[in-house]
Coordinates of C-alpha atoms and ligand atoms in Angstrom, one line a residue:
X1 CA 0.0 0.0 0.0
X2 CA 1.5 3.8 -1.1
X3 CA 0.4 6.7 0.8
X4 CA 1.8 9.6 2.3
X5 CA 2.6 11.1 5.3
X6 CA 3.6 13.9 3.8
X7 CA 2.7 17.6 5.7
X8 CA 0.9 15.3 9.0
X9 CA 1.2 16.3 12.2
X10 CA 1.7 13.9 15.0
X11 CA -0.7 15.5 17.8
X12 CA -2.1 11.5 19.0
X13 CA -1.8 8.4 17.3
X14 CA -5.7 8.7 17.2
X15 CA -5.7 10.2 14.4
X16 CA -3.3 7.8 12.6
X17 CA -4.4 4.5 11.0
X18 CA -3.1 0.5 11.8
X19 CA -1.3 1.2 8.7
X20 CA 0.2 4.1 8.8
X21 CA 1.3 3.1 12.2
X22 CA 3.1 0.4 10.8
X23 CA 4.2 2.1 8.4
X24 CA 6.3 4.6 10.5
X25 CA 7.5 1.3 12.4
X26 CA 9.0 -0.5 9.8
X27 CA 10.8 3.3 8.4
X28 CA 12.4 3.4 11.7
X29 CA 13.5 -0.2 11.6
X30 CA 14.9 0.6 8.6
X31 CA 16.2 4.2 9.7
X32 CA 18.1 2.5 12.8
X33 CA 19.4 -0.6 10.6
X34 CA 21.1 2.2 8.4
X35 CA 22.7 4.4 11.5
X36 CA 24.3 1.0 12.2
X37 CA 26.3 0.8 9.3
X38 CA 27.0 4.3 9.7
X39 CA 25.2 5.6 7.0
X40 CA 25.2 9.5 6.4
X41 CA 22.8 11.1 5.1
X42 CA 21.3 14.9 5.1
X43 CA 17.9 14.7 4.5
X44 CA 16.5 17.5 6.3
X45 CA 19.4 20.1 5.2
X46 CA 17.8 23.1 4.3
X47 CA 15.0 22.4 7.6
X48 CA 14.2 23.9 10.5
X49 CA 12.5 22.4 13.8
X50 CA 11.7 24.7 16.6
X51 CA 11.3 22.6 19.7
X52 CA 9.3 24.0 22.8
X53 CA 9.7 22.9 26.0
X54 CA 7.4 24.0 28.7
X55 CA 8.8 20.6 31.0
X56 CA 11.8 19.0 31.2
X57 CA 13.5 16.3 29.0
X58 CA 16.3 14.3 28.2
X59 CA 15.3 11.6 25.7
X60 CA 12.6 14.0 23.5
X61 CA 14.9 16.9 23.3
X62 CA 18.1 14.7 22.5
X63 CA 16.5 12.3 20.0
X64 CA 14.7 15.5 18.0
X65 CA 17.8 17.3 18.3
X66 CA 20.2 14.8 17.2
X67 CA 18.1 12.9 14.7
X68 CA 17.0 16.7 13.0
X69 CA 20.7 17.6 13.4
X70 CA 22.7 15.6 12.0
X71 CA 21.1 14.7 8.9
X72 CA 21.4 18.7 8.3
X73 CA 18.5 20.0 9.8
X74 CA 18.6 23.5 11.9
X75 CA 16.9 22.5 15.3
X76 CA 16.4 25.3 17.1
X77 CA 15.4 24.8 21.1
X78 CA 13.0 26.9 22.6
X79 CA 11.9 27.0 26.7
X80 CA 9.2 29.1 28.0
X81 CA 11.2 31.2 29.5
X82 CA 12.7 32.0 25.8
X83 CA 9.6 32.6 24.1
X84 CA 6.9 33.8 24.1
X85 CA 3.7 31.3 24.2
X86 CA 0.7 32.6 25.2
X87 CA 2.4 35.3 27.5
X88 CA 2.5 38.7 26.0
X89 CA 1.5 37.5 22.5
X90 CA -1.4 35.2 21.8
X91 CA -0.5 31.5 21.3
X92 CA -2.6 31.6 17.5
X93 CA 0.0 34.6 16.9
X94 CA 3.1 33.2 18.1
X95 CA 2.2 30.0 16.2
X96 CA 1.5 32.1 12.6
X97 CA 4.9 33.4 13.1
X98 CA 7.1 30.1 14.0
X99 CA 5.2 28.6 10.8
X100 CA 6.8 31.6 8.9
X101 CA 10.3 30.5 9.8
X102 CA 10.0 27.1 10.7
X103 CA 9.3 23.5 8.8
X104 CA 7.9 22.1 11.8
X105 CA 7.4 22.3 15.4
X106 CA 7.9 19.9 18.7
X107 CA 5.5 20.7 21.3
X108 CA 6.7 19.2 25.3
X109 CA 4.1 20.9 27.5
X110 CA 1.2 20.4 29.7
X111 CA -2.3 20.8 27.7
X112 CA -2.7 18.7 24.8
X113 CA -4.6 21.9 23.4
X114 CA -1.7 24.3 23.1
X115 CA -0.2 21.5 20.6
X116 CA -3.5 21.0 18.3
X117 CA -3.2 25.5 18.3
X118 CA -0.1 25.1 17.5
X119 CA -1.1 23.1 14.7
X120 CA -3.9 25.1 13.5
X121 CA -2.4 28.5 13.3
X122 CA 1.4 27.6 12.0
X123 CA 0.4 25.7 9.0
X124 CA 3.3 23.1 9.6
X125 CA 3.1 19.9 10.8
X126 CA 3.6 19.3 14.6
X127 CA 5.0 16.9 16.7
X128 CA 3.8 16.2 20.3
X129 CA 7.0 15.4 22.6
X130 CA 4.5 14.7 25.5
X131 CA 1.6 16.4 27.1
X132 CA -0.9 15.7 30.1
X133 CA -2.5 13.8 27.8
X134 CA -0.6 11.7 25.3
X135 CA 3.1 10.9 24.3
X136 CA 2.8 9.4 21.4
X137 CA 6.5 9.6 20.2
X138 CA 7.5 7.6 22.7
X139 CA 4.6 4.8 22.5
X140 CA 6.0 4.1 18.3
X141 CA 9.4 3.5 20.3
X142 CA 7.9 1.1 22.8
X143 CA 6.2 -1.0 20.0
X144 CA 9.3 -1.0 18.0
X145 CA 11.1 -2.4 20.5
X146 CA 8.5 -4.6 21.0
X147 CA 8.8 -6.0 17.6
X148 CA 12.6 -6.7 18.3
X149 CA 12.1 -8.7 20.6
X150 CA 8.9 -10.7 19.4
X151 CA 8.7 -10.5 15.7
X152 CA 4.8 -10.1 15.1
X153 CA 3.6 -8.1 18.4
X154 CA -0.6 -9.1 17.2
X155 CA -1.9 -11.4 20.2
X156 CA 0.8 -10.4 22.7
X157 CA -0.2 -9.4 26.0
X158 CA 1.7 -6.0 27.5
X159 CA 0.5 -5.7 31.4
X160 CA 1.1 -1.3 32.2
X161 CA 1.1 -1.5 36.1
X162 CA 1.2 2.4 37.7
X163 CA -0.2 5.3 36.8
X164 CA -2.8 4.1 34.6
X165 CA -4.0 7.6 33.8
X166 CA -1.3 9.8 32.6
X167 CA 0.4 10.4 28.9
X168 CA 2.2 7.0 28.9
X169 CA -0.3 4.6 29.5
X170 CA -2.9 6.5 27.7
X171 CA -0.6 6.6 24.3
X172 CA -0.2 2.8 25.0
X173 CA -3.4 1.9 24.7
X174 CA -3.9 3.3 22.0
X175 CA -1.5 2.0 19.6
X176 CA -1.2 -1.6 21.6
X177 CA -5.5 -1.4 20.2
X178 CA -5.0 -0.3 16.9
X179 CA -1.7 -2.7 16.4
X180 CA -3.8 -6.1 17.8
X181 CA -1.6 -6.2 21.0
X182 CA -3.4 -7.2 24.4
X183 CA -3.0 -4.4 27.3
X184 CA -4.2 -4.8 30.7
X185 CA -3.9 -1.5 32.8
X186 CA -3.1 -2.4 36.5
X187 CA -3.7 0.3 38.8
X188 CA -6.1 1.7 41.7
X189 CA -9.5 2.6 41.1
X190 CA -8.6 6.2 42.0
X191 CA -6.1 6.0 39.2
X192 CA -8.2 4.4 36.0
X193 CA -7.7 6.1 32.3
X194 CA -9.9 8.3 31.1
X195 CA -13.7 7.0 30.4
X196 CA -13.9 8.5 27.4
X197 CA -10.6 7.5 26.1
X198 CA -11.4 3.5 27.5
X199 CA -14.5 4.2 24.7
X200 CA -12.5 4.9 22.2
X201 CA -9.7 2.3 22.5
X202 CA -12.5 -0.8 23.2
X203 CA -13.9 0.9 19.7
X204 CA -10.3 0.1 18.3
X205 CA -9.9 -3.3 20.2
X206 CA -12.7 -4.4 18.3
X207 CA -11.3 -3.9 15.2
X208 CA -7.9 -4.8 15.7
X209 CA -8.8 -8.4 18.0
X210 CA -6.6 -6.9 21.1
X211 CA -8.3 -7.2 24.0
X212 CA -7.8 -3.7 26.6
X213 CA -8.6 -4.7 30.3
X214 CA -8.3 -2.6 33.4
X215 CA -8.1 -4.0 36.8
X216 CA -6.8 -3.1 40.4
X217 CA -5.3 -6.9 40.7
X218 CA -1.5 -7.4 40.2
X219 CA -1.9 -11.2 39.7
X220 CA -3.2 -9.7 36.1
X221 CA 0.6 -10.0 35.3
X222 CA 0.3 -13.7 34.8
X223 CA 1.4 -15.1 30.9
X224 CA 2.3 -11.6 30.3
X225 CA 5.0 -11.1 27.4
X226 CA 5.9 -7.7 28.9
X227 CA 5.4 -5.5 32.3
X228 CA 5.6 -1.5 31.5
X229 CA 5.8 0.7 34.4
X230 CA 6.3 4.6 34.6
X231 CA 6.9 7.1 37.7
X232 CA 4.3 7.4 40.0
X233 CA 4.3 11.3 39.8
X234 CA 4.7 12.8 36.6
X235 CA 5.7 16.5 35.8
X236 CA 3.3 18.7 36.8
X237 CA 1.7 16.5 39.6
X238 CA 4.6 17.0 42.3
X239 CA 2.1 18.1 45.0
X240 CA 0.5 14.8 44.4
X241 CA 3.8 12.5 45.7
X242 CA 2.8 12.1 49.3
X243 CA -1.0 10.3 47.9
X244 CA 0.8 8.7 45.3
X245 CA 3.1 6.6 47.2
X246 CA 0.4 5.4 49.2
X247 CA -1.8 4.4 46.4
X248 CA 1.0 2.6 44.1
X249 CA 3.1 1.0 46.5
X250 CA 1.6 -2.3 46.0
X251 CA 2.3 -1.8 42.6
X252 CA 6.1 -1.9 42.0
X253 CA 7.8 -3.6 39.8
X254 CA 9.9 -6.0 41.3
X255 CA 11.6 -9.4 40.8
X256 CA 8.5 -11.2 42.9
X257 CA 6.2 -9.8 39.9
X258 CA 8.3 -10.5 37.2
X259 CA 8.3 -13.6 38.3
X260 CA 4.8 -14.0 38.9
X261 CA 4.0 -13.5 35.0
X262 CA 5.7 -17.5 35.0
X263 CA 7.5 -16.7 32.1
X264 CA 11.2 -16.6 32.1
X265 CA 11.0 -14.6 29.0
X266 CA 8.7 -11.8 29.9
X267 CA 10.6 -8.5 29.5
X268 CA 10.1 -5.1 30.8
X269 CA 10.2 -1.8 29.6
X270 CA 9.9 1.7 31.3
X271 CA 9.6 5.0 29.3
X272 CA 12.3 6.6 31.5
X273 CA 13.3 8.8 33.6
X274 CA 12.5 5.7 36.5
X275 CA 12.7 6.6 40.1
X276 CA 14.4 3.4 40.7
X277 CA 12.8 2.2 44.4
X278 CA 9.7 3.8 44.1
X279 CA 7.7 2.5 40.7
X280 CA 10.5 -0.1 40.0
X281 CA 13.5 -1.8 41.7
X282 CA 17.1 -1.2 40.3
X283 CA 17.4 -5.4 40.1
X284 CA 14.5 -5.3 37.4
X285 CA 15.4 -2.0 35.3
X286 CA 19.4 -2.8 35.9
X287 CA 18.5 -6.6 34.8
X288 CA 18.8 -9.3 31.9
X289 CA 14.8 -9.0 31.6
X290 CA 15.4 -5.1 30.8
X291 CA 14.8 -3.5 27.5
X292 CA 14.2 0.2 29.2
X293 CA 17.8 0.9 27.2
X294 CA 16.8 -0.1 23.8
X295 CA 13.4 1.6 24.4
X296 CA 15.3 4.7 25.1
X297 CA 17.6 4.4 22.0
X298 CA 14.6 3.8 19.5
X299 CA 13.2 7.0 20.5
X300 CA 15.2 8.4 18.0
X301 CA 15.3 6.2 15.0
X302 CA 11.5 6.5 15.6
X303 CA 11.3 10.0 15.6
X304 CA 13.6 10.6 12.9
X305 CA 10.8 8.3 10.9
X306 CA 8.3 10.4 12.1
X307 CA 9.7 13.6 10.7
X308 CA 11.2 12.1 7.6
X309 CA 7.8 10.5 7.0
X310 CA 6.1 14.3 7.4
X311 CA 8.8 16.5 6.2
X312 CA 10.5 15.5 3.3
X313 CA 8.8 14.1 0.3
Ligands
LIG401 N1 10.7 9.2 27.9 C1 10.9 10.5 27.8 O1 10.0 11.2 27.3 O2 12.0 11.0 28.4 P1 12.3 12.5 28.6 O3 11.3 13.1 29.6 O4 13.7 12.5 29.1 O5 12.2 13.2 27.3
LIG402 N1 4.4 10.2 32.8 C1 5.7 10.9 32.7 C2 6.5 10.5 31.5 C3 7.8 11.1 31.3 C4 8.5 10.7 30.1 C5 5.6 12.4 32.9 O1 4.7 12.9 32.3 O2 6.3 13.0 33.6

């Protein structure tokens, strides 16, 4: 099947299909299989990216930075306190004019709203690095890695214990439904995704075969072909630490629940940064079972297929 990309933005993966999913997937395999070999090449030169950070990041700044970079793009990084986004001058306006002078735009922020603006009013395609919401960048790197280690990822089971409501485990479930992979959020009641977006991903399930559970029992683990976990307070939430140890305590990741999945094979992946001793133990992230590095690595082959696929034609 030939289609294009070509102009997209990446705001969620809800508004991309299976196959363009799969698409992106097999650009980055390819895209990382070349950076092996040491293959040069300057497909963005004569690009820009502006990338605006209103949080913190290591592995979304780094891998837009360095993927944009050095095939001869002009990345340009941009904090809040730089620029001026919705302070002073409207966010519509400062949107028409980065659109002016930019090719595209990474958004890292807090409401998924300021990206789809951002969007709308530059007229360039633009790529969400995270938000309260979503993070679907990094959820394209979690499945690649994925299909590294198990080939055809359709009828695998990926148990996300944590924080079943923030970016991570939303942008899971939604690619894990559209890609046929089985997803069983573990977490407290208190902690559940989003109704609306548990709607829309049992929608998808349907099509795709996967089946999407959510349940507050971490013997759900059992058979699973990977356990997922993420920090317990993400950015933005820091008032929230003292409730949230209390409530996800019984749900780290440790070697006891590794081992309760009764697979010797089962591996585990974390989107990093991990507070190692809180959400997971340094045995389990530090371990043979660990693929948190690889994850980490394919952030950047996958968003250097993300822009290619958008930005150059
Ligand atoms: N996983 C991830 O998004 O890492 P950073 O916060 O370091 O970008
Ligand atoms: N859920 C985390 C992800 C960090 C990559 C956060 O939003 O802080």
């Amino acid at each position: 099947m030939s289609f294009s990309l070509f102009g997209r933005s990446l705001l969620t993966l809800l508004d991309f299909t299976p196959e363009e999913i799969k698409h992106l997937l097999k650009l980055a395999g390819k895209i990382k299989a070349e950076s092996k070999k040491g293959k040069v090449q300057k497909r963005f030169q004569g690009k820009t990216l502006a990338m605006i950070f209103e949080k913190r990041s290591t592995r979304t700044r780094c891998a837009f930075e360095t993927a944009f970079g050095e095939e001869g793009g002009y990345p340009v990084f941009l904090s809040t306190s730089d620029i001026q986004l919705g302070a002073k001058e409207s966010l519509e306006d400062t949107a028409r004019v980065l659109g002016r002078m930019f090719s595209a735009i990474q958004f890292r922020g807090f409401k998924q709203e300021t990206a789809e603006t951002l969007a709308k009013y530059s007229g360039v395609p633009v790529y969400n690095g995270l938000t309260d919401l979503y993070h679907p960048t990094q959820a394209l790197a979690d499945l690649l890695t994925l299909e590294e280690n198990f080939g055809d990822v359709r009828g695998k089971t990926l148990c996300y214990i944590g924080d079943g409501r923030n970016n991570v485990a939303h942008s899971l479930m939604i690619i894990c439904a559209k890609l046929g992979v089985n997803v069983t959020i573990i977490t407290p009641p208190e902690l559940n995704p989003e109704d609306d977006l548990c709607q829309k991903v049992n929608a998808l399930a349907k099509i795709s075969g996967a089946n999407i559970g959510v349940t507050s029992d971490i013997n759900a683990v059992k058979d699973a072909d990977a356990l997922y976990t993420d920090v317990w307070v993400s950015m933005g939430e820091e008032d929230k630490k003292e409730e949230r140890v209390k409530l996800l305590s019984p749900y780290q990741v440790n070697q006891k629940l590794m081992e309760k999945t009764g697979k010797k094979e089962t591996i585990f992946l974390h989107c990093l940064p991990a507070v190692k001793g809180e959400e997971v133990t340094a045995d389990v992230i530090d371990g043979a079972q660990s693929r948190a590095w690889d994850q980490a690595e394919n952030r950047k082959h996958t968003i250097k297929a993300v822009m290619l696929a958008t930005l150059v034609k």
